[in-house]
Amino acid sequence: MPQIPQETIELVAASNDIVEVIGGYFPLKRAAGTFKAVCPFHQEKTPSFTVNPQRQIFKCFGCGAGGSVFRFVMDYEQIDFVSAVRKLAERAGIRLVEQELTPEDSAKLSMRRRLLALHADAAEFFHHQLTKKPSAQVARDYLTGRGIKGDVAKSWKLGFAPESWDALIGWLRERKYQKEEVVQSGLVSEKEGGGGIYDRFRNRVMFPICNDMGEVIAFSGRVLEADAKAAKYVNSPETILFTKGAVLFGLHKSKRALIDAKSAIVCEGQLDLITAFEAGIQNVIAAQGTAFTERQAGILRRYVDEVVLCFDADAAGEKAAERSLATLLAESLAVRVVAMPPGEDPDTLIRTAGPDAFRERVTGARDFFEFQLDQLSARPDFNSPRGRTQAARKLAGWVGLLGDAVMREAVMSRITMRLEISPAEFARLVRSTPAKSYQPADSAASQEQKPSVTPPDPTLHLLVTVALHDADARDWLLEEEWRERLEPESGAELLIRILEADLRPAEPASVQALLTTLDSADEARITTILDDKPPSHGLAIARDCWNDLERRQLRRRIDALHAKLRSPGLTDADATLLQKEVLDRQKRLLDIAPPLSPPL
C-alpha cells in the first residue's frame, strides 16, 4: 500500500509547476509550447531535454528519461519517492498525511523517524558539550587553531564527544529512547558477550553527516591527541539512515553552488571542505572515504560536468585520485587534479595564504591525464625503455575508460607525443588493456549486459494511448468487460494499471499520481505517449483495437480447438461439441466489424 494517499499526491503535484521546479535546478529556455535544456542525466551538447507545461511532464529524447515532477526530483536528487513527495510538499507548504502501512513497513518507517530524531538530539548533545562544557576546552582550542570560530561551529553543528563511556547514552535515556533504538543508531557499541553498551565516540571533535535535506544521519569523530594510538577518524557504521558509499559530506549546503559552477571541488577531509566553504569557495564536497563509489559519482553527475580532485600532495592522495577516476569517467565527468604544495591541504593553504591562493590552484588544476604524465615523467626510470613501457600501460588502462571518442583521440595524441611512441602502437595497447581492471568492485554490476526490451504490442499501445489522452475512450473501455479481455493478453499489464487508476486525462495532477505508481521504464514510456499529439477519433480507435483483441483471442481459441480435435481417443460426442464450438467462434469472427483503419 502506498504511504501517501493519492489525493495528497495529486495536491502536491498540482501545487508544484514542473517548469518552476526544474527551472530552480538549472535554466530552461522556452521553445514554442515547451521548455528545453541540456539533459542533466546524460552528456550532450544539443538540448534534447524538454518540459511540457501542459502535461506537467519532462522527457529527454536523447537518453529516454522522462516522467512526472516526482520522478525528476527523485532522479536528480538521488532520493526515494517518499522523500521527493516530502520535499515538494514542503516547497508548496502542504502537510502530508500518510496512510496506514503494513506492520513491517510501519515498523521501518517508525524506526527511521526515531533514528532521525535521535541523531538530531545527539547533534544537540555534542554541540552543547563543545560550546558549554569546561571539559571541551581542548576541542575548542583545536578548532580555534584550525580557524573555526563559534559562528562556523554553530552553522555546521560541530560538537565534542566527552571522554566518557556513557555520557551520550545517559542523555538519550533521559529523552526516552529505547535501547534498541540507541543500538540501531550506531552511536554506541555493544560489549562482547552482550554485557551492555558504551559510547562509540569519546574525546573527539564531532562532525555531523547530513543527507541532502540537511537531516543528520551519521557522525564522523576526529581524535584530538596528535600522538593518539586510536584511529584519526571514526565514522558511524552503516545504518538504515546511513550508507557510506551513497553520501557526500557537505552536499546539503553546497548543492546550489555546484549547480551554478557546474564543477565540484572534491576535498579529502571535512575541515578542508568547511574552511573552503566559509571562505566563499562553496562548490565543494567530500566523499566518505578516499575514493568515489558509483553511487557518489552518479549523485555528482546530477549537479556538475566536471570534478576537480583536491587530495593531499602525497602518495596516498595520488592513489585516492587514481581510485576515483574509473567511477568518475564512467559518469562522463571531466576530471582535473589540483597540485597542492608539499605538506599543504586546502585548509592550511586558505588559512596561511588566503582563499585566492587556493582559487588559483583550482583554476590551474590540470587535466587528469596531463597530471599523470607529469607525475610519471618525474620518476627516475621514466627515460628508460622499461619505464616508458610501464607508463604507457598504466595510461592505456585509464584511456580505455573514456567513452567519448573525440576526447579519447585527443588524450591519446597528447600521451603519444609525451611518451614518444607510435600512435598505432599505443592504440593497440589501449585495445589490449582491459579498462575494467581499473574499475572498483562495486561497479561490477554495471558491466552486466542489459536485458533486451520487447517492443510494445501495437494494439495494446494504441489502447494505452487513447486511455491516457481521451476521456470518452477511457470511459467506454471501463464499461466493457475489460479485465476479462485484457488479463489473458501478454503485455497488457500497463493498460490494466491505467484502467484501474483514478485517472482523469484532462487533469495533469491525476496523471502524475498514476506515474508515481509505475517503475521508471513504464513511466518513461507513458511520458513519451503523453508528449505526443493526442490521437483524433479516440473512441473509434478504442473500438477498433477492442475488436482486434477479440479477433486474436478467437483465433487462439480456434487453434486450440483444432489441436484437441486431433487428440487420439477422442469420442464422437466430444468431437461433435468441439466442432460446434469451432463453427460458433468462426461465425463470431465474421460478425466482428472490420477496423476503420488497421491498428498501427
Coordinates of C-alpha atoms in Angstrom, one line a residue:
M1 CA 0.0 0.0 0.0
P2 CA 1.4 3.5 -0.8
Q3 CA 2.5 5.5 2.1
I4 CA 0.8 8.7 0.9
P5 CA -2.9 8.9 -0.3
Q6 CA -3.5 9.6 -4.0
E7 CA -5.4 12.7 -3.3
T8 CA -2.4 14.1 -1.4
I9 CA -0.1 13.2 -4.2
E10 CA -2.4 15.0 -6.7
L11 CA -2.5 18.0 -4.4
V12 CA 1.3 18.1 -4.2
A13 CA 1.6 17.7 -8.0
A14 CA -0.9 20.4 -8.7
S15 CA 0.9 22.8 -6.3
N16 CA 4.3 22.3 -7.9
D17 CA 4.5 23.5 -11.5
I18 CA 7.1 21.3 -13.2
V19 CA 8.6 24.2 -15.1
E20 CA 9.2 26.2 -11.9
V21 CA 10.6 23.1 -10.1
I22 CA 13.1 22.1 -12.8
G23 CA 13.9 25.8 -13.5
G24 CA 15.0 26.0 -9.9
Y25 CA 17.8 23.5 -10.6
F26 CA 19.0 24.8 -14.0
P27 CA 17.9 27.3 -16.7
L28 CA 15.2 26.3 -19.1
K29 CA 14.7 28.0 -22.5
R30 CA 11.2 28.5 -24.0
A31 CA 10.8 26.6 -27.3
A32 CA 7.3 27.0 -28.8
G33 CA 4.9 25.5 -26.3
T34 CA 7.6 23.7 -24.3
F35 CA 10.9 24.4 -22.5
K36 CA 14.3 22.9 -23.4
A37 CA 17.6 22.4 -21.7
V38 CA 20.7 20.2 -21.9
C39 CA 19.8 17.0 -20.3
P40 CA 21.1 16.6 -16.7
F41 CA 21.0 12.8 -16.9
H42 CA 23.5 12.2 -19.8
Q43 CA 26.2 14.1 -21.6
E44 CA 25.1 16.0 -24.6
K45 CA 25.8 19.3 -26.4
T46 CA 22.4 19.8 -28.3
P47 CA 19.5 20.2 -25.9
S48 CA 17.1 17.2 -26.1
F49 CA 15.6 17.6 -22.6
T50 CA 12.1 19.1 -22.8
V51 CA 9.5 20.1 -20.2
N52 CA 5.8 20.1 -21.2
P53 CA 3.9 22.6 -19.0
Q54 CA 0.5 21.5 -20.3
R55 CA 1.1 17.8 -19.5
Q56 CA 3.4 18.6 -16.5
I57 CA 6.0 16.1 -17.6
F58 CA 9.6 16.1 -18.7
K59 CA 11.2 14.0 -21.4
C60 CA 14.7 13.6 -22.8
F61 CA 14.8 12.3 -26.4
G62 CA 18.5 11.5 -26.1
C63 CA 18.6 9.1 -23.1
G64 CA 14.9 8.3 -22.7
A65 CA 14.5 9.7 -19.2
G66 CA 11.1 11.0 -18.5
G67 CA 8.2 11.3 -16.1
S68 CA 6.5 13.5 -13.6
V69 CA 7.8 16.2 -11.3
F70 CA 8.3 13.5 -8.7
R71 CA 10.4 11.4 -11.0
F72 CA 12.6 14.4 -11.8
V73 CA 13.3 15.2 -8.2
M74 CA 13.9 11.5 -7.4
D75 CA 16.4 11.1 -10.2
Y76 CA 18.1 14.5 -9.9
E77 CA 18.4 14.5 -6.2
Q78 CA 19.0 10.7 -5.9
I79 CA 16.3 10.2 -3.3
D80 CA 13.3 7.9 -3.0
F81 CA 9.7 8.6 -3.9
V82 CA 8.5 9.4 -0.4
S83 CA 11.4 11.9 0.1
A84 CA 10.6 13.5 -3.2
V85 CA 7.0 14.0 -2.2
R86 CA 8.0 15.4 1.2
K87 CA 10.4 17.8 -0.5
L88 CA 7.8 19.1 -3.0
A89 CA 5.1 19.2 -0.2
E90 CA 7.4 21.3 1.9
R91 CA 8.1 23.6 -1.1
A92 CA 4.3 24.1 -1.5
G93 CA 3.6 24.4 2.2
I94 CA 1.5 21.2 2.3
R95 CA 1.3 19.0 5.4
L96 CA 1.5 15.3 4.5
V97 CA -0.9 12.7 6.0
E98 CA 0.3 9.2 5.4
Q99 CA -1.8 6.1 5.1
E100 CA -1.8 3.1 7.3
L101 CA 1.2 0.9 6.4
T102 CA 1.8 -2.9 6.6
P103 CA 3.2 -3.8 10.1
E104 CA 6.6 -4.3 8.6
D105 CA 6.7 -1.1 6.7
S106 CA 5.2 0.8 9.6
A107 CA 8.0 -0.5 11.9
K108 CA 10.7 0.5 9.4
L109 CA 9.2 4.0 9.0
S110 CA 8.8 4.4 12.7
M111 CA 12.4 3.3 13.4
R112 CA 13.6 5.7 10.7
R113 CA 11.8 8.6 12.2
R114 CA 13.0 7.7 15.7
L115 CA 16.6 7.5 14.4
L116 CA 16.4 10.8 12.7
A117 CA 15.1 12.4 15.9
L118 CA 17.8 10.6 17.9
H119 CA 20.6 11.8 15.6
A120 CA 19.2 15.4 15.8
D121 CA 19.3 15.1 19.6
A122 CA 22.8 13.6 19.6
A123 CA 24.0 16.5 17.5
E124 CA 22.5 18.9 20.0
F125 CA 24.2 17.0 22.8
F126 CA 27.7 17.1 21.1
H127 CA 27.3 20.8 20.2
H128 CA 26.2 21.6 23.8
Q129 CA 29.3 19.8 25.1
L130 CA 31.5 21.8 22.7
T131 CA 30.1 25.2 23.4
K132 CA 29.3 25.0 27.2
K133 CA 31.4 22.4 29.0
P134 CA 34.8 23.2 30.5
S135 CA 36.0 19.7 29.6
A136 CA 35.6 20.6 25.9
Q137 CA 38.3 23.4 26.1
V138 CA 40.8 21.2 24.3
A139 CA 38.3 20.7 21.5
R140 CA 37.6 24.5 21.3
D141 CA 41.3 25.2 21.3
Y142 CA 41.8 22.7 18.5
L143 CA 39.0 24.2 16.3
T144 CA 40.2 27.8 17.0
G145 CA 43.7 26.7 15.9
R146 CA 42.2 25.4 12.7
G147 CA 40.5 28.8 12.1
I148 CA 37.0 27.5 13.1
K149 CA 35.2 30.2 15.1
G150 CA 32.0 29.9 17.1
D151 CA 29.6 31.0 14.3
V152 CA 31.1 28.5 11.9
A153 CA 30.9 25.7 14.5
K154 CA 27.2 26.6 15.1
S155 CA 26.5 26.7 11.3
W156 CA 27.9 23.2 10.8
K157 CA 26.7 22.0 14.2
L158 CA 30.2 20.8 15.2
G159 CA 30.4 19.1 18.6
F160 CA 32.6 17.3 21.1
A161 CA 32.2 13.8 22.5
P162 CA 33.4 13.8 26.1
E163 CA 35.9 11.3 27.5
S164 CA 33.1 9.1 28.9
W165 CA 31.8 5.6 28.3
D166 CA 28.1 6.6 28.8
A167 CA 27.6 10.3 28.6
L168 CA 25.6 10.2 25.4
I169 CA 23.8 7.0 26.5
G170 CA 22.5 8.8 29.6
W171 CA 21.5 11.9 27.5
L172 CA 19.5 9.6 25.2
R173 CA 17.9 7.7 28.0
E174 CA 16.6 10.9 29.6
R175 CA 14.9 11.6 26.3
K176 CA 13.1 8.2 26.5
Y177 CA 15.0 6.5 23.6
Q178 CA 14.8 2.7 23.9
K179 CA 18.0 0.6 24.0
E180 CA 17.1 -1.0 20.6
E181 CA 16.9 2.5 19.0
V182 CA 20.2 3.6 20.5
V183 CA 21.9 0.4 19.3
Q184 CA 20.4 0.8 15.8
S185 CA 21.7 4.3 15.6
G186 CA 25.3 3.1 15.6
L187 CA 26.3 5.7 18.1
V188 CA 27.0 3.1 20.7
S189 CA 29.0 -0.2 20.7
E190 CA 27.9 -3.4 22.4
K191 CA 30.3 -5.1 24.8
E192 CA 31.4 -8.6 24.0
G193 CA 29.2 -11.3 25.3
G194 CA 26.2 -9.0 25.5
G195 CA 27.3 -7.2 28.6
G196 CA 25.9 -3.8 27.8
I197 CA 26.6 -0.9 25.6
Y198 CA 29.0 2.1 25.6
D199 CA 29.5 5.3 23.7
R200 CA 31.2 4.8 20.3
F201 CA 32.6 8.3 20.2
R202 CA 34.8 9.5 23.1
N203 CA 37.1 12.6 23.4
R204 CA 36.7 13.5 19.7
V205 CA 35.6 16.6 17.7
M206 CA 32.3 15.6 16.1
F207 CA 31.2 16.4 12.5
P208 CA 27.6 15.7 11.8
I209 CA 27.0 14.0 8.4
C210 CA 23.7 15.1 6.8
N211 CA 21.6 13.9 3.9
D212 CA 20.8 16.2 1.1
M213 CA 17.8 17.6 3.0
G214 CA 20.1 18.6 5.9
E215 CA 19.0 15.9 8.3
V216 CA 21.7 14.4 10.5
I217 CA 22.2 10.7 9.6
A218 CA 25.6 9.9 11.0
F219 CA 28.8 11.3 12.6
S220 CA 32.5 11.5 12.0
G221 CA 34.7 11.9 15.0
R222 CA 38.3 13.2 14.9
V223 CA 40.8 12.3 17.6
L224 CA 42.3 15.3 19.5
E225 CA 45.7 14.0 20.7
A226 CA 48.3 14.2 17.9
D227 CA 50.1 11.1 19.2
A228 CA 47.0 9.0 20.0
K229 CA 47.1 5.4 19.1
A230 CA 43.4 5.4 18.1
A231 CA 42.3 5.9 14.6
K232 CA 42.4 9.5 13.4
Y233 CA 38.8 9.4 12.3
V234 CA 36.0 7.2 13.5
N235 CA 32.7 7.2 11.5
S236 CA 29.3 5.9 12.2
P237 CA 28.7 2.4 10.9
E238 CA 26.1 1.9 8.2
T239 CA 22.5 2.0 9.4
I240 CA 19.1 2.3 7.9
L241 CA 19.8 6.1 7.6
F242 CA 23.4 6.0 6.5
T243 CA 25.2 4.2 3.6
K244 CA 28.8 5.3 3.4
G245 CA 29.1 5.0 -0.3
A246 CA 25.9 6.9 -1.1
V247 CA 26.6 10.1 0.9
L248 CA 28.7 13.2 0.0
F249 CA 29.7 15.3 3.0
G250 CA 28.5 19.0 2.7
L251 CA 26.1 18.4 -0.2
H252 CA 23.2 19.8 1.7
K253 CA 25.0 23.2 1.8
S254 CA 26.9 23.2 -1.4
K255 CA 24.2 21.9 -3.8
R256 CA 23.3 25.3 -5.2
A257 CA 26.9 26.3 -5.7
L258 CA 27.6 23.0 -7.5
I259 CA 24.8 23.6 -10.0
D260 CA 25.9 27.2 -10.6
A261 CA 29.5 26.4 -11.1
K262 CA 28.9 23.0 -12.9
S263 CA 32.1 21.9 -11.2
A264 CA 32.8 20.2 -7.9
I265 CA 35.9 20.6 -5.9
V266 CA 36.5 17.4 -4.0
C267 CA 38.2 17.8 -0.7
E268 CA 39.7 14.9 1.3
G269 CA 38.5 16.0 4.8
Q270 CA 35.7 17.7 6.5
L271 CA 37.8 20.6 7.8
D272 CA 39.1 21.2 4.3
L273 CA 35.6 21.5 3.0
I274 CA 34.3 23.7 5.8
T275 CA 37.3 26.1 5.6
A276 CA 36.8 26.4 1.8
F277 CA 33.0 26.8 2.0
E278 CA 33.3 29.5 4.7
A279 CA 36.0 31.3 2.7
G280 CA 33.5 31.7 -0.2
I281 CA 34.6 28.7 -2.2
Q282 CA 31.3 26.8 -1.9
N283 CA 31.2 24.3 -4.8
V284 CA 32.9 21.8 -2.6
I285 CA 32.1 18.3 -1.4
A286 CA 33.9 15.4 0.3
A287 CA 33.5 11.7 -0.2
Q288 CA 33.0 9.5 2.9
G289 CA 36.3 7.8 2.2
T290 CA 39.3 8.3 -0.1
A291 CA 37.7 7.1 -3.4
F292 CA 34.3 7.6 -5.1
T293 CA 31.8 4.9 -5.3
E294 CA 29.5 4.5 -8.3
R295 CA 26.6 6.0 -6.4
Q296 CA 28.6 9.0 -5.3
A297 CA 29.7 9.7 -8.8
G298 CA 26.2 9.3 -10.0
I299 CA 25.0 11.9 -7.5
L300 CA 27.6 14.3 -8.6
R301 CA 26.7 13.9 -12.2
R302 CA 23.3 15.3 -11.4
Y303 CA 24.9 18.6 -10.5
V304 CA 28.1 19.1 -12.4
D305 CA 30.0 18.3 -15.6
E306 CA 33.5 18.5 -14.0
V307 CA 35.2 17.2 -10.9
V308 CA 38.4 18.8 -9.5
L309 CA 40.2 16.4 -7.2
C310 CA 42.0 18.2 -4.4
F311 CA 43.7 15.4 -2.3
D312 CA 46.8 15.6 -0.2
A313 CA 50.1 16.1 -2.1
D314 CA 51.4 12.6 -1.1
A315 CA 51.4 9.0 -2.3
A316 CA 48.1 8.4 -0.5
G317 CA 46.4 11.4 -2.2
E318 CA 47.7 10.3 -5.6
K319 CA 46.3 6.8 -5.1
A320 CA 43.0 8.2 -4.0
A321 CA 42.8 10.2 -7.2
E322 CA 43.5 7.1 -9.3
R323 CA 40.9 5.1 -7.4
S324 CA 38.3 7.7 -8.1
L325 CA 39.0 8.0 -11.8
A326 CA 37.1 5.0 -13.0
T327 CA 33.8 5.8 -11.4
L328 CA 34.0 9.5 -12.4
L329 CA 34.9 8.8 -16.1
A330 CA 32.1 6.2 -16.2
E331 CA 29.7 9.1 -15.5
S332 CA 31.3 11.1 -18.3
L333 CA 32.7 13.7 -15.9
A334 CA 35.7 15.7 -16.8
V335 CA 38.4 15.2 -14.2
R336 CA 41.2 17.6 -13.2
V337 CA 43.7 17.4 -10.4
V338 CA 44.9 20.2 -8.1
A339 CA 48.6 20.3 -7.5
M340 CA 48.9 21.2 -3.8
P341 CA 52.1 22.5 -2.3
P342 CA 54.0 19.8 -0.4
G343 CA 52.6 19.5 3.2
E344 CA 49.6 21.6 2.4
D345 CA 45.9 20.9 2.2
P346 CA 43.0 23.3 1.3
D347 CA 42.5 24.1 5.0
T348 CA 46.1 25.1 5.7
L349 CA 46.6 26.9 2.3
I350 CA 43.5 29.0 2.8
R351 CA 44.4 29.9 6.4
T352 CA 48.0 30.8 5.6
A353 CA 47.9 32.2 2.1
G354 CA 44.2 33.2 1.7
P355 CA 41.3 32.0 -0.4
D356 CA 42.7 33.4 -3.6
A357 CA 45.8 31.2 -3.3
F358 CA 43.5 28.2 -3.3
R359 CA 41.4 29.5 -6.1
E360 CA 44.5 29.9 -8.2
R361 CA 45.4 26.3 -7.6
V362 CA 41.9 25.2 -8.6
T363 CA 41.9 27.4 -11.7
G364 CA 45.3 25.9 -12.7
A365 CA 44.3 22.3 -12.0
R366 CA 45.4 20.1 -14.8
D367 CA 43.5 17.5 -16.7
F368 CA 44.0 14.1 -15.0
F369 CA 45.9 12.7 -17.9
E370 CA 48.3 15.7 -18.1
F371 CA 48.7 15.4 -14.3
Q372 CA 49.6 11.7 -14.6
L373 CA 52.0 12.4 -17.4
D374 CA 53.8 14.9 -15.2
Q375 CA 53.8 12.5 -12.3
L376 CA 55.2 9.6 -14.4
S377 CA 57.7 11.7 -16.2
A378 CA 59.2 12.8 -12.9
R379 CA 60.1 9.3 -11.9
P380 CA 63.8 8.4 -12.2
D381 CA 63.2 5.4 -14.5
F382 CA 60.9 7.3 -16.9
N383 CA 63.5 7.8 -19.6
S384 CA 64.4 4.1 -19.7
P385 CA 62.5 1.8 -22.2
R386 CA 61.1 -0.2 -19.3
G387 CA 59.9 3.0 -17.5
R388 CA 58.2 4.3 -20.6
T389 CA 56.5 1.0 -21.3
Q390 CA 55.2 0.8 -17.7
A391 CA 53.9 4.4 -18.0
A392 CA 52.2 3.6 -21.4
R393 CA 50.5 0.5 -19.9
K394 CA 49.2 2.5 -16.9
L395 CA 47.9 5.3 -19.0
A396 CA 46.3 2.8 -21.6
G397 CA 44.1 1.4 -18.8
W398 CA 42.8 4.8 -18.0
V399 CA 42.3 5.9 -21.6
G400 CA 40.2 2.7 -22.1
L401 CA 37.7 4.2 -19.6
L402 CA 36.9 7.2 -21.9
G403 CA 33.6 6.7 -23.7
D404 CA 33.8 9.8 -25.8
A405 CA 35.7 9.0 -29.0
V406 CA 36.8 12.6 -29.6
M407 CA 38.1 13.0 -26.1
R408 CA 39.9 9.7 -26.3
E409 CA 41.6 10.7 -29.6
A410 CA 42.7 14.0 -28.1
V411 CA 44.1 12.3 -25.0
M412 CA 45.9 9.6 -26.9
S413 CA 47.5 12.2 -29.1
R414 CA 48.9 14.1 -26.1
I415 CA 50.1 10.9 -24.5
T416 CA 51.9 9.5 -27.5
M417 CA 53.7 12.9 -28.0
R418 CA 54.9 12.9 -24.4
L419 CA 55.9 9.3 -24.4
E420 CA 57.4 9.5 -27.9
I421 CA 55.7 6.3 -29.0
S422 CA 53.8 5.4 -32.1
P423 CA 50.0 6.3 -32.0
A424 CA 49.2 3.0 -33.6
E425 CA 51.2 1.1 -31.0
F426 CA 49.6 3.0 -28.2
A427 CA 46.1 2.4 -29.7
R428 CA 46.9 -1.3 -29.8
L429 CA 47.9 -1.2 -26.2
V430 CA 44.7 0.6 -25.2
R431 CA 42.7 -2.2 -27.0
S432 CA 44.6 -5.0 -25.3
T433 CA 44.5 -3.5 -21.8
P434 CA 41.1 -4.2 -20.1
A435 CA 39.7 -1.0 -18.8
K436 CA 37.5 -2.9 -16.4
S437 CA 40.6 -3.9 -14.3
Y438 CA 40.7 -0.2 -13.2
Q439 CA 37.1 -0.1 -12.1
P440 CA 36.2 -0.6 -8.4
A441 CA 34.5 -3.8 -7.3
D442 CA 31.1 -2.0 -6.6
S443 CA 30.8 -1.2 -10.4
A444 CA 30.9 -4.9 -11.4
A445 CA 27.1 -4.9 -11.7
S446 CA 27.2 -2.2 -14.3
Q447 CA 29.2 -4.4 -16.6
E448 CA 26.3 -6.8 -16.9
Q449 CA 24.5 -6.7 -20.2
K450 CA 21.2 -5.0 -20.0
P451 CA 18.2 -7.2 -20.9
S452 CA 16.7 -6.6 -24.3
V453 CA 13.5 -4.6 -24.4
T454 CA 10.5 -6.1 -26.2
P455 CA 8.7 -3.6 -28.4
P456 CA 5.1 -3.0 -27.2
D457 CA 2.2 -4.7 -28.9
P458 CA 0.7 -2.2 -31.4
T459 CA -2.9 -2.8 -30.5
L460 CA -2.2 -2.5 -26.7
H461 CA -0.1 0.5 -27.3
L462 CA -2.9 2.3 -29.1
L463 CA -5.3 1.4 -26.3
V464 CA -2.8 2.8 -23.7
T465 CA -2.6 6.0 -25.8
V466 CA -6.3 6.6 -26.1
A467 CA -6.8 5.6 -22.4
L468 CA -4.3 8.3 -21.4
H469 CA -5.5 11.1 -23.8
D470 CA -9.2 10.6 -24.4
A471 CA -11.7 10.6 -21.5
D472 CA -14.6 9.3 -23.8
A473 CA -12.4 6.4 -25.0
R474 CA -11.4 5.6 -21.4
D475 CA -15.0 5.7 -20.1
W476 CA -16.1 3.3 -23.0
L477 CA -13.3 0.9 -22.1
L478 CA -14.3 0.9 -18.5
E479 CA -17.9 0.0 -19.5
E480 CA -16.7 -3.1 -21.3
E481 CA -15.6 -6.3 -19.5
W482 CA -12.1 -5.1 -19.9
R483 CA -10.4 -7.2 -17.2
E484 CA -11.7 -10.4 -18.7
R485 CA -10.4 -9.3 -22.1
L486 CA -7.0 -8.0 -21.0
E487 CA -5.8 -10.4 -18.4
P488 CA -5.1 -13.2 -20.9
E489 CA -3.0 -10.8 -23.1
S490 CA 0.7 -10.8 -22.6
G491 CA 1.9 -7.2 -22.3
A492 CA -1.4 -5.8 -21.1
E493 CA -0.2 -5.1 -17.5
L494 CA 0.4 -1.4 -18.1
L495 CA -3.1 -0.9 -19.7
I496 CA -4.7 -2.7 -16.8
R497 CA -2.8 -0.3 -14.4
I498 CA -4.1 2.7 -16.3
L499 CA -7.7 1.5 -16.2
E500 CA -7.5 0.6 -12.6
A501 CA -6.2 4.1 -11.7
D502 CA -8.4 7.0 -10.7
L503 CA -7.2 8.8 -13.8
R504 CA -8.7 11.9 -15.4
P505 CA -7.0 12.6 -18.7
A506 CA -7.7 16.3 -18.7
E507 CA -6.1 16.8 -15.2
P508 CA -2.3 16.6 -15.2
A509 CA -2.2 16.1 -11.4
S510 CA -4.1 12.8 -11.7
V511 CA -1.8 11.7 -14.5
Q512 CA 1.2 12.4 -12.3
A513 CA -0.4 10.5 -9.5
L514 CA -0.6 7.5 -11.8
L515 CA 3.0 7.9 -12.9
T516 CA 4.2 7.7 -9.3
T517 CA 2.9 4.1 -9.1
L518 CA 5.0 2.9 -12.0
D519 CA 8.6 1.9 -12.4
S520 CA 11.0 4.2 -14.3
A521 CA 10.7 2.3 -17.6
D522 CA 6.9 2.4 -17.7
E523 CA 6.9 6.0 -16.5
A524 CA 9.2 6.9 -19.3
R525 CA 7.1 5.0 -21.8
I526 CA 3.9 6.8 -20.7
T527 CA 5.7 10.1 -20.7
T528 CA 6.6 9.6 -24.4
I529 CA 3.0 8.9 -25.2
L530 CA 1.7 11.9 -23.3
D531 CA 4.3 14.1 -25.1
D532 CA 2.9 13.1 -28.5
K533 CA 0.0 14.8 -30.1
P534 CA -3.3 13.3 -28.9
P535 CA -5.0 11.0 -31.5
S536 CA -8.1 12.1 -33.1
H537 CA -11.2 9.9 -33.0
G538 CA -10.0 8.2 -29.8
L539 CA -13.3 6.4 -29.2
A540 CA -13.3 4.9 -32.7
I541 CA -9.7 3.8 -32.2
A542 CA -10.6 2.2 -28.9
R543 CA -13.4 0.2 -30.5
D544 CA -11.2 -1.0 -33.4
C545 CA -8.5 -2.1 -31.0
W546 CA -11.0 -3.8 -28.8
N547 CA -12.3 -5.8 -31.8
D548 CA -8.8 -6.7 -32.8
L549 CA -8.2 -8.1 -29.3
E550 CA -11.3 -10.2 -29.6
R551 CA -10.4 -11.5 -33.0
R552 CA -6.9 -12.6 -31.9
Q553 CA -8.4 -14.3 -28.9
L554 CA -11.0 -16.1 -31.0
R555 CA -8.2 -17.3 -33.4
R556 CA -6.2 -18.6 -30.5
R557 CA -9.2 -20.5 -29.2
I558 CA -10.0 -21.9 -32.6
D559 CA -6.4 -23.1 -33.0
A560 CA -6.7 -24.8 -29.5
L561 CA -9.9 -26.5 -30.5
H562 CA -8.4 -27.9 -33.7
A563 CA -5.5 -29.2 -31.6
K564 CA -8.0 -31.0 -29.4
L565 CA -9.8 -32.5 -32.4
R566 CA -6.5 -34.1 -33.4
S567 CA -6.2 -35.8 -30.0
P568 CA -6.1 -39.6 -30.1
G569 CA -9.0 -41.4 -28.4
L570 CA -11.5 -38.5 -28.8
T571 CA -15.1 -39.8 -28.6
D572 CA -17.6 -38.9 -31.3
A573 CA -19.7 -36.9 -28.8
D574 CA -16.7 -34.8 -27.7
A575 CA -15.6 -34.3 -31.3
T576 CA -19.1 -33.0 -32.1
L577 CA -19.1 -30.5 -29.3
L578 CA -15.6 -29.2 -30.3
Q579 CA -16.6 -28.8 -33.9
K580 CA -19.7 -26.9 -32.9
E581 CA -17.6 -24.5 -30.8
V582 CA -15.3 -24.0 -33.8
L583 CA -18.2 -23.1 -36.0
D584 CA -19.6 -20.7 -33.4
R585 CA -16.3 -18.9 -33.0
Q586 CA -15.7 -18.7 -36.7
K587 CA -19.2 -17.1 -37.1
R588 CA -18.3 -14.6 -34.4
L589 CA -15.1 -13.8 -36.3
L590 CA -17.2 -12.9 -39.3
D591 CA -19.6 -10.8 -37.3
I592 CA -17.0 -8.5 -35.7
A593 CA -16.9 -5.2 -37.5
P594 CA -13.8 -4.7 -39.6
P595 CA -11.5 -1.9 -38.4
L596 CA -11.9 1.6 -39.8
S597 CA -8.1 1.6 -40.2
P598 CA -5.6 -1.1 -39.3
P599 CA -4.0 -0.8 -35.9
L600 CA -0.6 0.8 -36.1

